Short mmCIF file of C-alpha atoms in Angstrom, two decimals:
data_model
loop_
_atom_site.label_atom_id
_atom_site.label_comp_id
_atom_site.label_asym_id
_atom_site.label_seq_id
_atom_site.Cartn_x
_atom_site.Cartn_y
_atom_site.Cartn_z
CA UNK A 526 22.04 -57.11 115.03
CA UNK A 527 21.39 -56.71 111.21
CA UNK A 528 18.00 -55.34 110.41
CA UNK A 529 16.06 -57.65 107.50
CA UNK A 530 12.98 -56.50 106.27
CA UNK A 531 9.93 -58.40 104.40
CA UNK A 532 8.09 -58.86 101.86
CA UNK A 533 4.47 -59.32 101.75
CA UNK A 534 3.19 -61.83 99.21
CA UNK A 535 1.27 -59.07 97.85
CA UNK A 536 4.09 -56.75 97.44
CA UNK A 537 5.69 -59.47 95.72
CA UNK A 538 3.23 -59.65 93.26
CA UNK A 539 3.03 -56.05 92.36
CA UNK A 540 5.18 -53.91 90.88
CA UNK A 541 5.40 -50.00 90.27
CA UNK A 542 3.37 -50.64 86.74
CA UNK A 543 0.94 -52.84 88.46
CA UNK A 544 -0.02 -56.73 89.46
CA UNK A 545 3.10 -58.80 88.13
CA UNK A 546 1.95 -61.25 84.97
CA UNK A 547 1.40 -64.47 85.71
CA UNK A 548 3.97 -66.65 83.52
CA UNK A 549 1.88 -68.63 80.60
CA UNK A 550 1.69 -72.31 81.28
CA UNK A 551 4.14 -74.57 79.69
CA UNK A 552 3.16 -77.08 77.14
CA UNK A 553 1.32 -80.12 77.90
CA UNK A 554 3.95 -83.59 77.97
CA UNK A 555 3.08 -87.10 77.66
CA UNK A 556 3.19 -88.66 81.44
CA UNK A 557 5.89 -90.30 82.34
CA UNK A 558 6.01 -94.36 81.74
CA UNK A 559 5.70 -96.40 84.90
CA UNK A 560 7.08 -99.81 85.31
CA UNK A 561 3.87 -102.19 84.65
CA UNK A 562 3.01 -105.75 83.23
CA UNK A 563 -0.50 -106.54 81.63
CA UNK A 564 -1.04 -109.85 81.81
CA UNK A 565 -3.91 -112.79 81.48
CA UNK A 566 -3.25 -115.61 83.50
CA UNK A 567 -4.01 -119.11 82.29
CA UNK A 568 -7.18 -119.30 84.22
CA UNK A 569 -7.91 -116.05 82.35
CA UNK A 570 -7.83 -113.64 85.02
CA UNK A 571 -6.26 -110.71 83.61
CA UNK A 572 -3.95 -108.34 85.54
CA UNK A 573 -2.20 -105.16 85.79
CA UNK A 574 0.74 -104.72 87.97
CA UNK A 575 2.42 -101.15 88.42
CA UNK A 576 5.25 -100.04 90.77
CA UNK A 577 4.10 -96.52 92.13
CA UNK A 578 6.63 -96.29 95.29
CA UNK A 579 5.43 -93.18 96.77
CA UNK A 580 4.90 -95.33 100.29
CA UNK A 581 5.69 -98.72 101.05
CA UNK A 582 2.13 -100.28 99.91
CA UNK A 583 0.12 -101.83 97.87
CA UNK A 584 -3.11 -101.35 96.66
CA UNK A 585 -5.27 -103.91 95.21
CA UNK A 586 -8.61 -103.82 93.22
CA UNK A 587 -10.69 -107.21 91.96
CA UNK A 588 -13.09 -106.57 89.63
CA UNK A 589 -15.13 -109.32 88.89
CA UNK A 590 -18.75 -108.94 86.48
CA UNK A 591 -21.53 -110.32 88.05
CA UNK A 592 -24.69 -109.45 85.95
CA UNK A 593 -27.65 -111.94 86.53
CA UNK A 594 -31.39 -111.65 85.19
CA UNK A 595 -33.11 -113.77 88.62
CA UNK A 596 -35.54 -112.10 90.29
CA UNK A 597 -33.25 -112.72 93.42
CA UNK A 598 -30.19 -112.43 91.90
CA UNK A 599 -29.77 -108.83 93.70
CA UNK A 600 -30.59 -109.81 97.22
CA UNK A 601 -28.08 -112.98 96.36
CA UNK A 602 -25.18 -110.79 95.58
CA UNK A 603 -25.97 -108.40 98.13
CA UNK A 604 -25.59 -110.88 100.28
CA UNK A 605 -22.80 -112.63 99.37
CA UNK A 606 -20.69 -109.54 99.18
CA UNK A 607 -21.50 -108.73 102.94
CA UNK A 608 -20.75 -112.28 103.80
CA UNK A 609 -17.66 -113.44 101.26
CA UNK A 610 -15.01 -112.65 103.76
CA UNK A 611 -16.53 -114.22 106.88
CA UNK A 612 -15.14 -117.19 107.45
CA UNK A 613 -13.43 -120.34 105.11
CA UNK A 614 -12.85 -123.40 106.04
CA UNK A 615 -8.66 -122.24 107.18
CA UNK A 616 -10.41 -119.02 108.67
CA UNK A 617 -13.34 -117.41 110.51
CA UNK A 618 -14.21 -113.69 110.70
CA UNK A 619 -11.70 -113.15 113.41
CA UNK A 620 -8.55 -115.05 111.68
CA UNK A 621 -9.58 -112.79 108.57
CA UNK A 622 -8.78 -109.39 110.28
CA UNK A 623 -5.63 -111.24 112.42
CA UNK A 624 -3.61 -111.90 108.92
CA UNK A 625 -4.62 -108.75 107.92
CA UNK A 626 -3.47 -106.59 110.59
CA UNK A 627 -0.15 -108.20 110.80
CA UNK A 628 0.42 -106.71 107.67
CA UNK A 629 -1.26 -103.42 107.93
CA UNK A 630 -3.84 -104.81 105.79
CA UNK A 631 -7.48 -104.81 105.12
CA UNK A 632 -10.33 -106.01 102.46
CA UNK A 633 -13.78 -105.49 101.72
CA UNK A 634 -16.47 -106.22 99.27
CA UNK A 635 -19.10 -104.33 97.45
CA UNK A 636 -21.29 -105.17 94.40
CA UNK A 637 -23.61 -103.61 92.05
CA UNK A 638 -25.79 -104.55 89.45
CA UNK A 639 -22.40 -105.22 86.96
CA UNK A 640 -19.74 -106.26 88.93
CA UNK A 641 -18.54 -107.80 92.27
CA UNK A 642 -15.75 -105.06 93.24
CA UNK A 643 -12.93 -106.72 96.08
CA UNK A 644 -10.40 -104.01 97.48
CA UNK A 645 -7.75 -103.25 99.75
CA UNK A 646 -4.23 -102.69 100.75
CA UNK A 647 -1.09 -104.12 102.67
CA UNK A 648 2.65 -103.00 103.30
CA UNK A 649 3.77 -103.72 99.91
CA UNK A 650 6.16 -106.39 102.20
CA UNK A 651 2.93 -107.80 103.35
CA UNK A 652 1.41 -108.70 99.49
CA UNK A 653 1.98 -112.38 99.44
CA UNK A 654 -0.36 -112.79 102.39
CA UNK A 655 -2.74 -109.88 101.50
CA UNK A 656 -3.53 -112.42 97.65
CA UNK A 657 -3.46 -115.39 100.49
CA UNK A 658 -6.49 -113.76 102.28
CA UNK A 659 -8.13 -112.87 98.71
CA UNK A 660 -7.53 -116.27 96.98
CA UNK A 661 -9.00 -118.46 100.21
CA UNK A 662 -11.87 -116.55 100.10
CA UNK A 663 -12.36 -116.71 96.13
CA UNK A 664 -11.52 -120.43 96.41
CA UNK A 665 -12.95 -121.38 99.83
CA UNK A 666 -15.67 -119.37 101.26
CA UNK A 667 -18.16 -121.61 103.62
CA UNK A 668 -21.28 -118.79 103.82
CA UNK A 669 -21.55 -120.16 106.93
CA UNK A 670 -25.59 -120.03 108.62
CA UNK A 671 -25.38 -118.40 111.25
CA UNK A 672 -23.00 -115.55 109.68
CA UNK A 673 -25.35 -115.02 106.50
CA UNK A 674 -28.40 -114.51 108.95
CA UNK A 675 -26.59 -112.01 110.77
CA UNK A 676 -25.47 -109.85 107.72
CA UNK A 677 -28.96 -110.43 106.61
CA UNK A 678 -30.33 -108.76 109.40
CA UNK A 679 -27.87 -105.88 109.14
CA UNK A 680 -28.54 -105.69 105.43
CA UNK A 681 -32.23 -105.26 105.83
CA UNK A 682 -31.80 -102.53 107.84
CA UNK A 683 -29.04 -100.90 105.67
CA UNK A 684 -31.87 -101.43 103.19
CA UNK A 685 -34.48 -99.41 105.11
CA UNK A 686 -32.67 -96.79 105.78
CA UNK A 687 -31.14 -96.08 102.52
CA UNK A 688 -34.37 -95.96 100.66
CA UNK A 689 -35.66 -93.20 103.22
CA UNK A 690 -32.80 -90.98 101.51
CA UNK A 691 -34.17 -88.10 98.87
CA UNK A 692 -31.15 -89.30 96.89
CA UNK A 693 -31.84 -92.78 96.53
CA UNK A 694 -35.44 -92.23 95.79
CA UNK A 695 -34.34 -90.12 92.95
CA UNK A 696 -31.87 -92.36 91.89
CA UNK A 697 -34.11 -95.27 91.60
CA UNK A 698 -36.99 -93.37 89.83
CA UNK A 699 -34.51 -91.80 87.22
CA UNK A 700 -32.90 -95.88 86.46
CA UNK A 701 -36.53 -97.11 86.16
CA UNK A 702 -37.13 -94.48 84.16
CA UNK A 703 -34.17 -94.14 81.88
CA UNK A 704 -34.02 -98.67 81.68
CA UNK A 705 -36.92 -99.52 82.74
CA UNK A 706 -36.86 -103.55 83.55
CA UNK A 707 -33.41 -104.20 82.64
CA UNK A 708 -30.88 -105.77 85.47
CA UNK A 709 -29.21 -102.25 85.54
CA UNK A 710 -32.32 -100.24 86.96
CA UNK A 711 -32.20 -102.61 90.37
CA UNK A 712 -29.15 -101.40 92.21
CA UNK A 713 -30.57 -102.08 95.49
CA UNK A 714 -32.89 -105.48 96.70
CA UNK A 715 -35.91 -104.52 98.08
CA UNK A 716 -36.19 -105.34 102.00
CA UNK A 717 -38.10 -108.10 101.65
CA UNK A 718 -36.65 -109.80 99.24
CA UNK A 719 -33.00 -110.44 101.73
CA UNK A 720 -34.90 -113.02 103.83
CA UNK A 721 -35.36 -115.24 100.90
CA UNK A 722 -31.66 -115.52 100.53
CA UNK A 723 -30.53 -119.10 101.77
CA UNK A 724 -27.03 -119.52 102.69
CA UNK A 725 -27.49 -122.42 100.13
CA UNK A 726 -28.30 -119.85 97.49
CA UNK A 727 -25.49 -117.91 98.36
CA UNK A 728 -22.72 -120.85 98.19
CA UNK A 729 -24.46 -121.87 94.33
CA UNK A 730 -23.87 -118.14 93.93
CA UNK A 731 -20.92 -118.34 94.25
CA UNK A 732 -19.46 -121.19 92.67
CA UNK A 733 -21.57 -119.77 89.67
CA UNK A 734 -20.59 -116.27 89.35
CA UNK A 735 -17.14 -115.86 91.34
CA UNK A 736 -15.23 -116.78 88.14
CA UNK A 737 -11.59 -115.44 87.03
CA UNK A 738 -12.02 -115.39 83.45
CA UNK A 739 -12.81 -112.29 82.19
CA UNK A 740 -12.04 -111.03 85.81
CA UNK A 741 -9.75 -108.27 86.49
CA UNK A 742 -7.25 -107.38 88.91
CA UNK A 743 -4.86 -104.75 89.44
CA UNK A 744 -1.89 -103.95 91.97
CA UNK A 745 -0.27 -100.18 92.63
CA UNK A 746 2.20 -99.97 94.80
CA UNK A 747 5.78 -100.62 95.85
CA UNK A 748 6.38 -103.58 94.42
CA UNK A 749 8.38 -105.23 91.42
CA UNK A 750 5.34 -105.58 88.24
CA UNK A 751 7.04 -109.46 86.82
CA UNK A 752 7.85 -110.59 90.84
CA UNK A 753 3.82 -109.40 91.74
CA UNK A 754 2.29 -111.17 88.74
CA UNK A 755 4.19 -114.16 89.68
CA UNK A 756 3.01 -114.13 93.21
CA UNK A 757 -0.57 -113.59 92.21
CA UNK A 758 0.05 -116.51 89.89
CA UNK A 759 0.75 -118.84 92.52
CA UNK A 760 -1.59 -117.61 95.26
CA UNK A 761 -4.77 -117.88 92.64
CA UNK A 762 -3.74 -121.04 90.75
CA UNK A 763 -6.41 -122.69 92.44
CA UNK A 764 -8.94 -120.10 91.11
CA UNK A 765 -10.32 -122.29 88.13
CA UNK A 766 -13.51 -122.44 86.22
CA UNK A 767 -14.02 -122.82 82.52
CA UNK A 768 -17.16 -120.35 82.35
CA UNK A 769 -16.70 -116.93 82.43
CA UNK A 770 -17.85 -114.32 84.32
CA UNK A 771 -21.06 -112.94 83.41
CA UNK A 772 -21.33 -109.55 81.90
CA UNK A 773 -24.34 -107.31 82.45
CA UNK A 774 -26.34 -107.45 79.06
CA UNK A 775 -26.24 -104.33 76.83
CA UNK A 776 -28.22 -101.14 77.79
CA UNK A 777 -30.89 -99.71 75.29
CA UNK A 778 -29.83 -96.31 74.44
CA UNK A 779 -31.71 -93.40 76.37
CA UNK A 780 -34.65 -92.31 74.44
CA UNK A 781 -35.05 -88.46 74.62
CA UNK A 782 -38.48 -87.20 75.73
CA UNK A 783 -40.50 -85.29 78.74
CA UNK A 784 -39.23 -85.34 82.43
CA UNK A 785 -41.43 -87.16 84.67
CA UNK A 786 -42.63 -86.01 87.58
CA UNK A 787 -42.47 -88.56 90.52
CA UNK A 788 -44.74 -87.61 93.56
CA UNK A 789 -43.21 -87.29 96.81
CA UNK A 790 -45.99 -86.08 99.47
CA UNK A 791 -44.90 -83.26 101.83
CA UNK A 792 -41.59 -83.36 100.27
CA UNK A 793 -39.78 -79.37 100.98
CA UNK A 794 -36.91 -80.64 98.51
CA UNK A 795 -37.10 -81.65 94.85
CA UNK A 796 -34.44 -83.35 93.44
CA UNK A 797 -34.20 -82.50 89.62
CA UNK A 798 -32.09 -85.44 87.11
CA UNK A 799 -31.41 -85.40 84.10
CA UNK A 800 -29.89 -87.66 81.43
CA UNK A 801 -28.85 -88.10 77.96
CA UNK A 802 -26.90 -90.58 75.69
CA UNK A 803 -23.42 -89.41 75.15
CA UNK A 804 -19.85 -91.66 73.79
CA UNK A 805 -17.76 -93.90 75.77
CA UNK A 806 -14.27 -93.18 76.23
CA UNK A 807 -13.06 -94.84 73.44
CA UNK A 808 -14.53 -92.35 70.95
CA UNK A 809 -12.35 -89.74 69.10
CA UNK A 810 -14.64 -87.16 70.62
CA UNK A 811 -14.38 -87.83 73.89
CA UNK A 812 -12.08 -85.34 75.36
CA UNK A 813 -14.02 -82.51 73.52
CA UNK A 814 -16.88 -83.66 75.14
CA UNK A 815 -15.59 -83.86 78.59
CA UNK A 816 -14.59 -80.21 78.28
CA UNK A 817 -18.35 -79.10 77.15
CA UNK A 818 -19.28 -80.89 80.37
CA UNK A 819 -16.98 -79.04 82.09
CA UNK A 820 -17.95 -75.94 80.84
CA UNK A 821 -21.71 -76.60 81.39
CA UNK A 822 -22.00 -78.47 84.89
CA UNK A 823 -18.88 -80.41 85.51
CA UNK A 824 -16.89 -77.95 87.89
CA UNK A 825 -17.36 -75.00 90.02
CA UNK A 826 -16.66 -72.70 87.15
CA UNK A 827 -18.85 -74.46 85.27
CA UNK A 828 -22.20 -72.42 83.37
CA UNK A 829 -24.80 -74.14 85.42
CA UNK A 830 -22.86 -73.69 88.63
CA UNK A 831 -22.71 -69.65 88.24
CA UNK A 832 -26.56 -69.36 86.87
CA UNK A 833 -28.95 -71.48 89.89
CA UNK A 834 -26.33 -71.51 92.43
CA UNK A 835 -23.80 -68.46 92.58
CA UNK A 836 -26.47 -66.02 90.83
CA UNK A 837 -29.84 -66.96 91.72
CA UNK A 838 -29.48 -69.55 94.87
CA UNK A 839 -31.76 -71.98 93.73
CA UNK A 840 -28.93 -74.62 95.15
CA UNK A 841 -26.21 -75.98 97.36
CA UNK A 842 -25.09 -77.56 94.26
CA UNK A 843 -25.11 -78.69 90.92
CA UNK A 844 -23.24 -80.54 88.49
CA UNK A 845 -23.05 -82.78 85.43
CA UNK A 846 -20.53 -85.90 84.92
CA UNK A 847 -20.61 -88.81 83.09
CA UNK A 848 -21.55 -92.88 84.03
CA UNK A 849 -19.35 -95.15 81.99
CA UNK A 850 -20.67 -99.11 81.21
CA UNK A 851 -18.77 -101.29 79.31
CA UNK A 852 -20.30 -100.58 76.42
CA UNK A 853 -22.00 -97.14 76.12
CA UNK A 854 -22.14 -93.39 78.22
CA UNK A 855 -24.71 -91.26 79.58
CA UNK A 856 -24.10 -87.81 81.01
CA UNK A 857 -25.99 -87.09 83.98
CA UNK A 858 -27.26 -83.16 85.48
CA UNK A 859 -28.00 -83.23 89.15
CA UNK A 860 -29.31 -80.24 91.27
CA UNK A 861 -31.84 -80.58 94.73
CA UNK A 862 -33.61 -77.38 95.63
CA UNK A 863 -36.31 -76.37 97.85
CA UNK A 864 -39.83 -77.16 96.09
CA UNK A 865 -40.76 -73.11 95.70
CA UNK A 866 -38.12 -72.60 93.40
CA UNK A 867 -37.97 -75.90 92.25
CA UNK A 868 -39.89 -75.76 88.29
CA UNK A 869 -37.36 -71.86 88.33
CA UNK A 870 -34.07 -74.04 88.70
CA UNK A 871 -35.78 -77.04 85.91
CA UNK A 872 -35.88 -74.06 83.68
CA UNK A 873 -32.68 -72.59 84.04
CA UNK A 874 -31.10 -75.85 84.19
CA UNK A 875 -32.56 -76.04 80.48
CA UNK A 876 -32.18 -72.60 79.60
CA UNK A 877 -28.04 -73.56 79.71
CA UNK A 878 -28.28 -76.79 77.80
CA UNK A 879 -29.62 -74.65 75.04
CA UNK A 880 -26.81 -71.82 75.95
CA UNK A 881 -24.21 -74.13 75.17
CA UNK A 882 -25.62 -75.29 72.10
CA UNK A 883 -26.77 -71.50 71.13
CA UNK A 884 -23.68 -69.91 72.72
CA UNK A 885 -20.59 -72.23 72.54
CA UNK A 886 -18.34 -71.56 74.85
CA UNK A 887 -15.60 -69.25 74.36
CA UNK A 888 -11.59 -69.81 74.05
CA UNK A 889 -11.24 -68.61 77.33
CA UNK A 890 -13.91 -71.06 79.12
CA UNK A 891 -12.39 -74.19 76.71
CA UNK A 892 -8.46 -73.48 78.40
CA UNK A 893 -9.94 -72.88 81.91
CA UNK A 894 -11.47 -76.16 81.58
CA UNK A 895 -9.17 -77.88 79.98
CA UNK A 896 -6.10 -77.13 82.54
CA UNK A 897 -8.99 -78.19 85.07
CA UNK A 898 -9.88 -81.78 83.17
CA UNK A 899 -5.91 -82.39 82.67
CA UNK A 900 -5.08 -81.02 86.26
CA UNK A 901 -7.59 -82.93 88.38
CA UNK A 902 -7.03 -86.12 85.84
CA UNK A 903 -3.19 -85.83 86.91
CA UNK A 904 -4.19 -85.31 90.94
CA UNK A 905 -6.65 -87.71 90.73
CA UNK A 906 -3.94 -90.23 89.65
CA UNK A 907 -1.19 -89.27 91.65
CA UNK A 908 -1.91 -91.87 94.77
CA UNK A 909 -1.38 -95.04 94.57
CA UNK A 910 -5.37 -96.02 95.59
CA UNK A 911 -6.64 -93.25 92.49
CA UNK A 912 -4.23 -94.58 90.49
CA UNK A 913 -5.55 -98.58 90.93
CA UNK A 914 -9.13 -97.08 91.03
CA UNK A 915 -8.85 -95.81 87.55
CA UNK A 916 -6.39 -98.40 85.89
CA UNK A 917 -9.66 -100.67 87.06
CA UNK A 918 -12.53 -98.47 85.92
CA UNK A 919 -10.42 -98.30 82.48
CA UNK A 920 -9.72 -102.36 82.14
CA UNK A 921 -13.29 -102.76 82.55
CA UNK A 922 -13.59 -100.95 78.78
CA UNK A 923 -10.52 -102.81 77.70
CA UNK A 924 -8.45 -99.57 78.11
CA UNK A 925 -4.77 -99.78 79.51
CA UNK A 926 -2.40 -97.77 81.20
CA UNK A 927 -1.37 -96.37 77.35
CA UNK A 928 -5.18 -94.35 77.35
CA UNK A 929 -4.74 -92.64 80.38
CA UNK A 930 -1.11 -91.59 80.01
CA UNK A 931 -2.03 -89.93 76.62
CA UNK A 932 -5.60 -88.37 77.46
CA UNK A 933 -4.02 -85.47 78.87
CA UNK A 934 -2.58 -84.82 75.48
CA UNK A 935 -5.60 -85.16 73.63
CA UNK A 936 -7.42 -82.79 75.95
CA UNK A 937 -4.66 -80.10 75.26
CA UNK A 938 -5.26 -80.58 71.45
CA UNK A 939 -9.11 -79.92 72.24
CA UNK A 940 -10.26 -76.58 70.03
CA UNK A 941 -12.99 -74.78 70.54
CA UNK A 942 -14.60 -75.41 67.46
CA UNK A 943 -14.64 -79.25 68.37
CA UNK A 944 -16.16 -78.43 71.91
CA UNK A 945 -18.93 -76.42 70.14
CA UNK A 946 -19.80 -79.49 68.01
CA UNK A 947 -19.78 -81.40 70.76
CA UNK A 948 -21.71 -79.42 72.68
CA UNK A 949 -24.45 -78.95 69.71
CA UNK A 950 -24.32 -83.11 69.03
CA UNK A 951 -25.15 -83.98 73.05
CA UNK A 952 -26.36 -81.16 74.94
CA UNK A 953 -29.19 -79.92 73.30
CA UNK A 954 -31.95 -80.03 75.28
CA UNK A 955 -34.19 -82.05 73.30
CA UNK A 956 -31.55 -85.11 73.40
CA UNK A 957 -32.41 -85.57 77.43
CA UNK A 958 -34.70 -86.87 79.85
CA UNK A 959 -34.92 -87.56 82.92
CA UNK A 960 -37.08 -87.06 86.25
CA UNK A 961 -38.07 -84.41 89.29
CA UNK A 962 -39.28 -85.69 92.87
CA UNK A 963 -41.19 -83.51 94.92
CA UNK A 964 -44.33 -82.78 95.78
CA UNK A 965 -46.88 -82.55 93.26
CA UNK A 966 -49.24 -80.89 94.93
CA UNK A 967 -47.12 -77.82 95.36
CA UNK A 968 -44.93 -78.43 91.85
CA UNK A 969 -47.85 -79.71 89.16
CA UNK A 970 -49.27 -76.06 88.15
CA UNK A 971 -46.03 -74.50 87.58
CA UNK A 972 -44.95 -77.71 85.56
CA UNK A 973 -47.90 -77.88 83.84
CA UNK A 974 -47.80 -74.19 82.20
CA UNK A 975 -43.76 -74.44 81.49
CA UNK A 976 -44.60 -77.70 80.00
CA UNK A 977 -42.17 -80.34 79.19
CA UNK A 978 -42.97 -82.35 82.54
CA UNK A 979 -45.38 -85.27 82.39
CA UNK A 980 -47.83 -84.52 85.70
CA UNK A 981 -48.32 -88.03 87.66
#
């Protein structure tokens, strides 16, 4: 037998003058051009259709806006999204999740305070039934009683349960904080209000606010773009209305200012948020801004990460990212620690806003998070679900495929210098706000001598 011997991977990587260099990274190219169609139908349902045949599916996203002003009008659409694929007058529950299955399909709902949000997938063989399912319950769902009392009930206690949750307690003190009483704020019903909800209310929903124009949907998968379009055009040509959809009326921008404090007796975890108004991104300086996120909370790497978590342990975690409307772009800072070291982490958290503006980041921190932004931006889009996800989330700005194939491009041409302006024009620490929960009882002295916290 002939001896062969191994290498280790670490031998490989070494050499008799030390560690082996890693080769430099090649230049940033333009991603490739898929086959797609953008298209408005004549109802004026517009839609995206892209072949992505890395399996034999399809996925499908419906985004439809669904703003209202109505004191109920959250309880309504909470409602109706847990109800609209029940049961039509062709199907019930059961006959739902029978077509479905044959085709190795499913379908749910969700909505928030902008949009109604309908997604799911099939065997890409299976897409003329999978719109079938979608356009009978567009066009014909019956709301039936007895189903809209039991998602009612399940609702309420949904309901209950969620706003026990640290998270959502901070989340809904930090949106009636940054928007007070506009529609935006209530991203949840309260409990009580669900019962009020008729199944009458919920049908005049409906035939009010399921609309296709200004509507958008979007197939990924392995399918033909022109032959999917067509299909969708036949299986929603009953989908008619001459209104549109309603859009959520434009946000105030944030007003900088002190973080409230928001009492939460007995609490042993604070949750610290923060907020400030950034650009959308359809602004030149987007991309340099995403990388000064990066650099100061966005990643694992990131400045914020290394000072309360890695260095000091104030935290599991912490991060900053951004939350995108149609119209405008905040950038959020998020970090929960224990309530002793709670006003410590508030004022480190602060202490690197002002870093980044003080002490831009370097050349080396811009390239590590710029191969990060284009890397996880390229991984991110890779499947054919985070590929619909984000065709979606950019339609909704009336972006196309054409932004996202060339933002890796502009991040590559990011400089330093630009990231450093950015950084100085929307991270300075006196452009945010933004709230803590905890206790107040064991928080309100230390707050009070740091200052910069209004004391309940």
């Amino acid at each position: 037998m002939t001896s062969v011997s191994y290498r280790t991977a670490e031998q490989i990587g070494h050499t008799e003058q030390g560690p082996r260099p890693l080769p430099a990274l090649g230049t940033q190219t333009a991603a490739a051009q898929p086959s797609l169609v953008d298209t408005v139908l004549p109802n004026g349902l517009r839609v995206i259709a892209v072949r992505k045949e890395s399996v034999p599916m399809v996925e499908l996203r419906l985004r439809i806006p669904f703003a209202g002003t109505e004191r109920l009008h959250s309880a309504r659409a909470e409602v109706l999204a847990n109800t609209l694929l029940t049961g039509t007058e062709r199907r019930d529950r059961t006959q739902f999740d029978t077509d479905l299955a044959a085709v190795g399909g499913d379908l749910n709902s969700v909505v928030d305070p902008e949009r109604l949000s309908i997604g799911g997938s099939a065997l890409a063989s299976g897409l003329d039934v999978l719109l079938d399912v979608l356009a009978d319950a567009l066009t014909g769902a019956v709301y039936r009683d007895e189903e809209v009392a039991r998602e009612s009930e399940r609702l309420v206690e949904r309901i209950v349960m969620a706003r026990s949750q640290p998270s959502v307690i901070a989340r809904e003190a930090l949106q009636k904080h940054r928007y007070g009483d506009h529609p935006y704020a209530k991203e949840m019903p309260e409990a009580a209000e669900i019962p009020e909800v008729s199944p009458e209310q919920v049908r005049a929903l409906h035939k009010a606010s399921v609309l296709p124009r200004g509507a958008l949907l979007v197939l990924v998968g392995d399918v033909d773009p022109d032959a999917a379009i067509a299909t969708v055009g036949a299986a929603l040509a009953g989908w008619q209305s001459d209104a549109s959809a309603v859009e959520l009326p434009k946000l105030p921008a944030l007003t900088p200012g002190d973080v409230h404090l928001v009492h939460r007796a007995g609490a042993v975890q604070s949750q610290i948020r923060l907020s400030a108004q950034t650009v959308p991104r359809t602004d030149p300086g987007y991309a340099a801004l995403q990388v000064a996120n990066l650099v100061f909370g966005g990643y694992f790497s990131s400045r914020l990460v290394e000072n309360i978590r890695e260095d000091k342990g104030y935290t599991y975690g912490a991060h900053s990212y951004f939350e995108f409307t149609k119209d405008s772009a905040t950038v959020l800072v998020e970090a929960d620690t224990a309530s002793g070291v709670t006003p410590a982490a508030f004022w480190e958290t602060r202490y690197e806003l002002g870093r980044l503006v003080l002490s831009p980041p370097s050349a080396s921190e811009v390239d590590n998070a710029k191969q990060y932004a284009i890397g996880s931006l390229l991984t991110s889009t890779s499947s054919q679900s985070g590929l619909c996800a984000t065709l979606v989330a950019l339609g909704a700005m009336g972006l196309s495929y054409e932004w996202l194939r060339d933002q890796p491009l502009r991040l590559a041409d990011v400089t330093a210098e630009a990231v450093a302006e950015a950084a100085e024009k929307f991270f300075a620490p006196s452009r945010f706000t933004g709230i803590v929960v905890g206790d107040a009882d064991v928080l309100a002295a230390q707050f009070r001598a740091i200052g910069g916290v209004v004391l309940p």
